GROMACS .gro file of N, CA and C in nm:
model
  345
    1UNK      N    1   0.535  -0.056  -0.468
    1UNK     CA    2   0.402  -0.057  -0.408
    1UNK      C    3   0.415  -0.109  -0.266
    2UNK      N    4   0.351  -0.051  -0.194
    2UNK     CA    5   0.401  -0.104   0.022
    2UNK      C    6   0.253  -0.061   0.016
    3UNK      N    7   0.196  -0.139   0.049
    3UNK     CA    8   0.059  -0.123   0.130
    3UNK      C    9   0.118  -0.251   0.263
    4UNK      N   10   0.036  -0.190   0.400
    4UNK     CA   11   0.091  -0.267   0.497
    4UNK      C   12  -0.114  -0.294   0.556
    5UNK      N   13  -0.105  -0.423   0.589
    5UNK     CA   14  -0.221  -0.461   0.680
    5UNK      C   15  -0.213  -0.545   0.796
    6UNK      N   16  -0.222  -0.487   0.923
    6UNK     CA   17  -0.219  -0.489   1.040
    6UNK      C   18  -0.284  -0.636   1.096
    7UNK      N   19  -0.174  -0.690   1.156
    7UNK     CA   20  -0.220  -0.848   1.212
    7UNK      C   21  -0.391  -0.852   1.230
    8UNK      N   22  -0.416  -0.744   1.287
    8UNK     CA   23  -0.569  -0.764   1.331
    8UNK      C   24  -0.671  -0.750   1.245
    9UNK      N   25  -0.621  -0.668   1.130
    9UNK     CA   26  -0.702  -0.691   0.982
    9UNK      C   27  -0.674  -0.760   0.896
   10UNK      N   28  -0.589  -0.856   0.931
   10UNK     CA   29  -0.561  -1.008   0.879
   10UNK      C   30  -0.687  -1.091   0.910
   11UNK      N   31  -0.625  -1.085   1.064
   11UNK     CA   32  -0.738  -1.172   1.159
   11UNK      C   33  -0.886  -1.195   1.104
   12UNK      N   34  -0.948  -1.083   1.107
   12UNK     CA   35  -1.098  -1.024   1.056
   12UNK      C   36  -1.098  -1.066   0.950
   13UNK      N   37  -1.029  -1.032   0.841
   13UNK     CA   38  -1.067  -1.049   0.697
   13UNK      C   39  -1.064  -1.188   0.670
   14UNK      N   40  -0.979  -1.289   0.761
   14UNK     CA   41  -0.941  -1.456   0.772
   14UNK      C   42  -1.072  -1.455   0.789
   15UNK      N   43  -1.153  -1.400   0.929
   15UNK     CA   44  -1.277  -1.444   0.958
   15UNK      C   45  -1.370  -1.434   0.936
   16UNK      N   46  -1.373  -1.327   0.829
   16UNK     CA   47  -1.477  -1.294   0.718
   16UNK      C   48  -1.503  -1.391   0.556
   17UNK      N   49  -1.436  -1.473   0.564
   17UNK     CA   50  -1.405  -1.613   0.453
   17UNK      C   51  -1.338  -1.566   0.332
   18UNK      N   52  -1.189  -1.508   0.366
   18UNK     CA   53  -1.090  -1.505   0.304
   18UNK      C   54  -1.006  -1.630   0.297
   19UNK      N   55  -1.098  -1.736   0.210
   19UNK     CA   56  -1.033  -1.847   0.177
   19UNK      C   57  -1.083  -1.943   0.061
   20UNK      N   58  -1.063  -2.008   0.040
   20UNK     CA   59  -1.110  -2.095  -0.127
   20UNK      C   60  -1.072  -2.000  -0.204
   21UNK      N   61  -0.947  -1.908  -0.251
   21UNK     CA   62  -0.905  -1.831  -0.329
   21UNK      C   63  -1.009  -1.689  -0.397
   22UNK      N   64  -1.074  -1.661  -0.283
   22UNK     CA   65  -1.125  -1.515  -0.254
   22UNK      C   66  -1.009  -1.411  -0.200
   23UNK      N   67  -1.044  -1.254  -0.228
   23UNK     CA   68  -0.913  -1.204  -0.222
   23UNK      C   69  -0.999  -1.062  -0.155
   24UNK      N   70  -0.941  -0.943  -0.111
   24UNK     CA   71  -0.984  -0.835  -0.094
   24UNK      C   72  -0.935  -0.721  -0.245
   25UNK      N   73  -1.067  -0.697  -0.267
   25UNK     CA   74  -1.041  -0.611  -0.395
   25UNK      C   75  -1.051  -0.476  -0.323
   26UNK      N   76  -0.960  -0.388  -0.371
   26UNK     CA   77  -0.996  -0.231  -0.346
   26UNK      C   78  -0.999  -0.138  -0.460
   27UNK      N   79  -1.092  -0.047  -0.471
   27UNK     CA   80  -1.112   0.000  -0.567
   27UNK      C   81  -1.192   0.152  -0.478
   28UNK      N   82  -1.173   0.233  -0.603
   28UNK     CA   83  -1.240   0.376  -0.577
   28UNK      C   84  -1.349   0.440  -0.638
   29UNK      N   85  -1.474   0.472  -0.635
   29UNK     CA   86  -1.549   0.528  -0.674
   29UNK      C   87  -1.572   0.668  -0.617
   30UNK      N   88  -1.663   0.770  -0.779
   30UNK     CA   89  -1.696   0.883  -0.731
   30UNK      C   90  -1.790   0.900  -0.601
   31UNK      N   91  -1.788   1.026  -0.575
   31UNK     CA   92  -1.881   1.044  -0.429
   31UNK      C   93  -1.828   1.069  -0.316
   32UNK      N   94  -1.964   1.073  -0.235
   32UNK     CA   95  -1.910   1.141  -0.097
   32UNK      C   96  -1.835   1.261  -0.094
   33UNK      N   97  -1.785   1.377  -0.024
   33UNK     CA   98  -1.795   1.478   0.029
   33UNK      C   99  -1.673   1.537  -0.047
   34UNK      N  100  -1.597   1.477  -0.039
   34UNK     CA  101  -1.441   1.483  -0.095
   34UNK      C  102  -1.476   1.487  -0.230
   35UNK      N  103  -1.490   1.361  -0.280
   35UNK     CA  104  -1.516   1.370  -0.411
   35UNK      C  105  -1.485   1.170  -0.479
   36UNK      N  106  -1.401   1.141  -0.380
   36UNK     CA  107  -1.392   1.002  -0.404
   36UNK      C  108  -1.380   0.916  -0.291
   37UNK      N  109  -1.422   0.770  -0.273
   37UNK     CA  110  -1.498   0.706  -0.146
   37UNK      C  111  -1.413   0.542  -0.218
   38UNK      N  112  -1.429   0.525  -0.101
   38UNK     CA  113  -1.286   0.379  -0.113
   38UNK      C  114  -1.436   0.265  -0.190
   39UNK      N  115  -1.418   0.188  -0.270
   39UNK     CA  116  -1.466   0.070  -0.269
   39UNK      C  117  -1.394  -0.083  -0.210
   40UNK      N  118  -1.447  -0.137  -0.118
   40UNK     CA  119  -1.342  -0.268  -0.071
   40UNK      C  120  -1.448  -0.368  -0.074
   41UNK      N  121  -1.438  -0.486  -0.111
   41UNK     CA  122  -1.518  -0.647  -0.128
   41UNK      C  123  -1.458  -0.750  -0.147
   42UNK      N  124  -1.505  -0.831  -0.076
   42UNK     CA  125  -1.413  -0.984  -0.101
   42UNK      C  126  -1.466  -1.020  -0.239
   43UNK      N  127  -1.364  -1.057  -0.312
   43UNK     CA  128  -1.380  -1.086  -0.459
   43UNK      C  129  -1.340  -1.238  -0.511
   44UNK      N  130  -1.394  -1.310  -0.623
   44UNK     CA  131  -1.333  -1.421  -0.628
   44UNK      C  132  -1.274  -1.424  -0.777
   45UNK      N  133  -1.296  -1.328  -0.837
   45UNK     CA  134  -1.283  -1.315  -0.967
   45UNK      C  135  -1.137  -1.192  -1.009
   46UNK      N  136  -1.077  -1.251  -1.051
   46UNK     CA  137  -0.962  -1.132  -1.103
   46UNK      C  138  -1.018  -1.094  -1.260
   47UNK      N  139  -0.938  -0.984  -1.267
   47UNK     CA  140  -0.983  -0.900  -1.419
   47UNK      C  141  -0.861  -0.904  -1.468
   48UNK      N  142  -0.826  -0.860  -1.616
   48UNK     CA  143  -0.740  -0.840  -1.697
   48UNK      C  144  -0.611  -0.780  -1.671
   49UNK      N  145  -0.670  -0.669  -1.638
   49UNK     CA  146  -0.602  -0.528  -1.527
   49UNK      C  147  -0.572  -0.524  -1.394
   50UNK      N  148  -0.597  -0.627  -1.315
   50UNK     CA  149  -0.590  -0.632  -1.182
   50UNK      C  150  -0.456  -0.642  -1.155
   51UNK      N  151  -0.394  -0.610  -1.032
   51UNK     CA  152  -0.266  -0.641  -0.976
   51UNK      C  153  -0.273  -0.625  -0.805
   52UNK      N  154  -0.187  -0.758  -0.806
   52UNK     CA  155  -0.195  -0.816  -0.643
   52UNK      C  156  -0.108  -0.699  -0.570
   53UNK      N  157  -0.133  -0.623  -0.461
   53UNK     CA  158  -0.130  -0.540  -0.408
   53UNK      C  159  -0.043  -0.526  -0.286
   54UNK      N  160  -0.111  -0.648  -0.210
   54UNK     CA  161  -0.045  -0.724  -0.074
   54UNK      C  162  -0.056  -0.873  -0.089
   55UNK      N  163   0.044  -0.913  -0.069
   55UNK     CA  164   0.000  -1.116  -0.039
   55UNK      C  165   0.046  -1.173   0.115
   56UNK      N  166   0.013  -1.197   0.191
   56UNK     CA  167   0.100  -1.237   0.283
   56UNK      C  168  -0.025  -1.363   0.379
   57UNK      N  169   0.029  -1.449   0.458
   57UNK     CA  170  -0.058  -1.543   0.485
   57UNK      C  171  -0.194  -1.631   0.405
   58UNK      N  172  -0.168  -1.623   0.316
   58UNK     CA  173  -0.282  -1.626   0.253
   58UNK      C  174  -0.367  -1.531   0.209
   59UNK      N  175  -0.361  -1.445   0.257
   59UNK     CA  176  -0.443  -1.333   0.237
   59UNK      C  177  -0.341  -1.226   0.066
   60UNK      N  178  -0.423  -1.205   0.003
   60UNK     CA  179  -0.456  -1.152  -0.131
   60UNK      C  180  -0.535  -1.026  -0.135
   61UNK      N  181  -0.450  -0.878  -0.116
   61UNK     CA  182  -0.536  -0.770  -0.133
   61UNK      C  183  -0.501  -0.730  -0.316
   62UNK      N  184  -0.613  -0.722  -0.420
   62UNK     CA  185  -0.587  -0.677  -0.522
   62UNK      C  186  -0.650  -0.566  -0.576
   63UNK      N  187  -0.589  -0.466  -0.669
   63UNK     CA  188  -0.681  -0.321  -0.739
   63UNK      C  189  -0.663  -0.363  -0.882
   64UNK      N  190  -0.757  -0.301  -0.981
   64UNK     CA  191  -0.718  -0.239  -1.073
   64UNK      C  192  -0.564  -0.143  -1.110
   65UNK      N  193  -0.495  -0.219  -1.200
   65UNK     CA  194  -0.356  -0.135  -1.231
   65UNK      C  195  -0.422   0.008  -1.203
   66UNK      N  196  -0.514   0.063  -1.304
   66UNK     CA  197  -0.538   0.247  -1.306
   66UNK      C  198  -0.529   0.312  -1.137
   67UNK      N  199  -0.565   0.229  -1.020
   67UNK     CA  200  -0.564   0.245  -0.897
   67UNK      C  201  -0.424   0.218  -0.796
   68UNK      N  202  -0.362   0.174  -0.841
   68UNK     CA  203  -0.242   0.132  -0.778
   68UNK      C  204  -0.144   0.198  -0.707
   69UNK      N  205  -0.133   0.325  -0.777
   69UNK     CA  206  -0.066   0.443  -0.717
   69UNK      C  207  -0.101   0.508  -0.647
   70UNK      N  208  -0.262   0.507  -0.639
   70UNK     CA  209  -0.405   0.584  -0.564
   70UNK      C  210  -0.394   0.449  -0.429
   71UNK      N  211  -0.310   0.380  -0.391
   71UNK     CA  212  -0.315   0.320  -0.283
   71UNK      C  213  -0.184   0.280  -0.189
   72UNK      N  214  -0.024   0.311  -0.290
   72UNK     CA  215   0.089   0.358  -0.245
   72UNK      C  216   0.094   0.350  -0.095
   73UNK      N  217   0.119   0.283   0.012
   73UNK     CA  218   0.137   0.362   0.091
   73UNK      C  219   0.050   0.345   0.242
   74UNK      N  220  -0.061   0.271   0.179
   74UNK     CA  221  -0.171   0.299   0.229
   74UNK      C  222  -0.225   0.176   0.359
   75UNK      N  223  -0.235   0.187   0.478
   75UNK     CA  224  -0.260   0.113   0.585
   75UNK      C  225  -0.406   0.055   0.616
   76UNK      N  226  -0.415  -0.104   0.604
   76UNK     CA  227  -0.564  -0.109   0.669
   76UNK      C  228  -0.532  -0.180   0.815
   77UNK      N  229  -0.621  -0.091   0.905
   77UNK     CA  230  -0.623  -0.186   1.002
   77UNK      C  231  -0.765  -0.221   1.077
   78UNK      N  232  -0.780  -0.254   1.177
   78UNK     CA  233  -0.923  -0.320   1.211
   78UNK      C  234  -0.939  -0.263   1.336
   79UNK      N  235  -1.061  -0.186   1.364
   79UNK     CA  236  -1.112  -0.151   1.485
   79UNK      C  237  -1.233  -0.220   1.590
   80UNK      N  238  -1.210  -0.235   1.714
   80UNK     CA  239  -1.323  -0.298   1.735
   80UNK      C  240  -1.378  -0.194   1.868
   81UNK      N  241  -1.330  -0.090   1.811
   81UNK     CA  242  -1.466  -0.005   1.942
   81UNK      C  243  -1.579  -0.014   1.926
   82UNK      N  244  -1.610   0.023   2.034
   82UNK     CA  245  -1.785   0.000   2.049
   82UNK      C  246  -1.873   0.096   1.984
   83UNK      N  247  -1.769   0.199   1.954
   83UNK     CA  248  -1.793   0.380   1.920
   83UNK      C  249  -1.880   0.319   1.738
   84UNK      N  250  -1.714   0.323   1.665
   84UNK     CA  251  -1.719   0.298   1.540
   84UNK      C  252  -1.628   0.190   1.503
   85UNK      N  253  -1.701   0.067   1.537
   85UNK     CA  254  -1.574  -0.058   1.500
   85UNK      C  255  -1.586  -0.049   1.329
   86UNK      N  256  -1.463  -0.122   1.273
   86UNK     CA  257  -1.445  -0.181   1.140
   86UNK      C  258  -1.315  -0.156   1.104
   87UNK      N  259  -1.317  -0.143   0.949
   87UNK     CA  260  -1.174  -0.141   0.895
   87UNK      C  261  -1.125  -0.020   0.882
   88UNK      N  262  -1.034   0.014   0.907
   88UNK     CA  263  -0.954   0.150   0.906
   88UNK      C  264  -0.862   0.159   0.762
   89UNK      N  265  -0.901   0.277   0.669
   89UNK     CA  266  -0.792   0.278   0.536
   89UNK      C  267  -0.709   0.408   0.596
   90UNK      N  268  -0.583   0.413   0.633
   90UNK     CA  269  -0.520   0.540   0.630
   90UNK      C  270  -0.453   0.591   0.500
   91UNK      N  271  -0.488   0.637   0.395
   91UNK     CA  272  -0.387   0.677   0.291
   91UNK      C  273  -0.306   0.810   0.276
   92UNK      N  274  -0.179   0.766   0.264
   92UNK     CA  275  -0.080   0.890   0.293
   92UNK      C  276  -0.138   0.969   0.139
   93UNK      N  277  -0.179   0.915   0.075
   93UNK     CA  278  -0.208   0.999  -0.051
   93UNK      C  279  -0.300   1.078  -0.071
   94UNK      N  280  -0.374   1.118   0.020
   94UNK     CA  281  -0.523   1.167   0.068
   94UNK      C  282  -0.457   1.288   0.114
   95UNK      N  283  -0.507   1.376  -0.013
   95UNK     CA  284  -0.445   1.576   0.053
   95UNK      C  285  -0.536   1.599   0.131
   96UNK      N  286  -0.718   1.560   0.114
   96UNK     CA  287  -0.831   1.639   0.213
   96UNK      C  288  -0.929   1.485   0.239
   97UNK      N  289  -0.986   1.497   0.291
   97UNK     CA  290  -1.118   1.401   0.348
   97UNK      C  291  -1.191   1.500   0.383
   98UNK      N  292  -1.321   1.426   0.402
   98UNK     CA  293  -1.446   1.491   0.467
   98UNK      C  294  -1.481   1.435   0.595
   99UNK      N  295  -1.468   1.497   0.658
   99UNK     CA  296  -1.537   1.512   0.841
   99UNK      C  297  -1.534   1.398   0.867
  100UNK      N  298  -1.594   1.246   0.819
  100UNK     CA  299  -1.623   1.177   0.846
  100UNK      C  300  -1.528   1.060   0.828
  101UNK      N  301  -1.453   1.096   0.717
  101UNK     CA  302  -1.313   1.059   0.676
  101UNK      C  303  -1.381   0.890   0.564
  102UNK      N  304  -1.473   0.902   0.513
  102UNK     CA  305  -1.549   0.812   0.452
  102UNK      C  306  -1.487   0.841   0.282
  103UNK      N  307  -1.437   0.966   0.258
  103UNK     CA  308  -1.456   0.991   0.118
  103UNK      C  309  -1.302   1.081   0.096
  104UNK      N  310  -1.153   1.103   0.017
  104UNK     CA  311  -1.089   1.119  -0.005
  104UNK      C  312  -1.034   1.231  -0.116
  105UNK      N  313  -0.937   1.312  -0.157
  105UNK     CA  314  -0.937   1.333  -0.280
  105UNK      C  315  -0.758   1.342  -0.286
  106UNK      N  316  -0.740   1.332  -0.394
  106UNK     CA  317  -0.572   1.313  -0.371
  106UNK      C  318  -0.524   1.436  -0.486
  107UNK      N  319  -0.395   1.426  -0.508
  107UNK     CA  320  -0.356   1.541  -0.577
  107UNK      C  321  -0.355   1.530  -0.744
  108UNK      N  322  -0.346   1.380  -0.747
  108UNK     CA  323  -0.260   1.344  -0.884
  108UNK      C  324  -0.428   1.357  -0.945
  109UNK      N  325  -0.457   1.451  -1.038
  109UNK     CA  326  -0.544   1.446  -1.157
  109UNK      C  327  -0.595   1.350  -1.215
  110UNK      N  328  -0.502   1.278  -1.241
  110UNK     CA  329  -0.525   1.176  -1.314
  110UNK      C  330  -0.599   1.032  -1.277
  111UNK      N  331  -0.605   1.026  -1.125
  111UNK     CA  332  -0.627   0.954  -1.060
  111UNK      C  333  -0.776   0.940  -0.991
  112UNK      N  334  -0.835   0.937  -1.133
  112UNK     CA  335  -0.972   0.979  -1.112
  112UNK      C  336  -1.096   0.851  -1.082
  113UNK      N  337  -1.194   0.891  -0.993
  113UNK     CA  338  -1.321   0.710  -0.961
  113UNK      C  339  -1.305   0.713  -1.101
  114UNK      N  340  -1.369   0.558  -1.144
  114UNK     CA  341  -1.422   0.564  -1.292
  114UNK      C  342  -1.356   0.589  -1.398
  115UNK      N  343  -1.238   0.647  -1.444
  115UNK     CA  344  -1.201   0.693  -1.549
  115UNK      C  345  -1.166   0.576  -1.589
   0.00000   0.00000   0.00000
């Protein structure tokens, strides 16, 4: 598993109160154009199934095991244009997006929102 997150979406997510053992959860739900749309939230609660993703500085990105492979790979980094600032997900696992690049669909079947 290599997910990589960019000093500057360290930074942000530090300054967003990634601390007292809160973590960034990522997860995927149905929707949007593609067919599936990233879910991301600072979380304080782990689940059964969860697995730590990235750890580095303190910082704790975790998914659901069923998602894990659905994130392989996958880059966040932090924008601060004036255009469209925020967090950037690049996933190499993403065959199509929609226009807006908000919503994803990947190849593996199995790798479905929700299931």
């Amino acid at each position: 598993m290599d997910i990589k997150v960019t000093d500057k979406a360290i930074g942000q997510l530090k300054d967003n109160g990634m601390d007292d053992g809160r973590f960034l959860r990522l997860g995927v739900k149905a929707g949007g154009c593609a067919g599936t749309s990233y879910d991301a939230f600072i979380d304080s609660e782990e689940k059964a199934h969860d697995v730590v993703v990235f750890e580095q500085d303190g910082l704790r990105v975790v998914t659901e095991s069923l998602y894990k492979n659905m994130f392989d790979g996958l880059t966040i980094d932090f924008s601060d244009d004036l255009i469209q600032p925020g967090f950037i997900l690049t996933n190499p696992n993403a065959q199509s997006s929609c226009g807006c690049g908000a919503s994803f669909k990947t190849s593996d079947a199995t790798l479905k929102a929700g299931a």
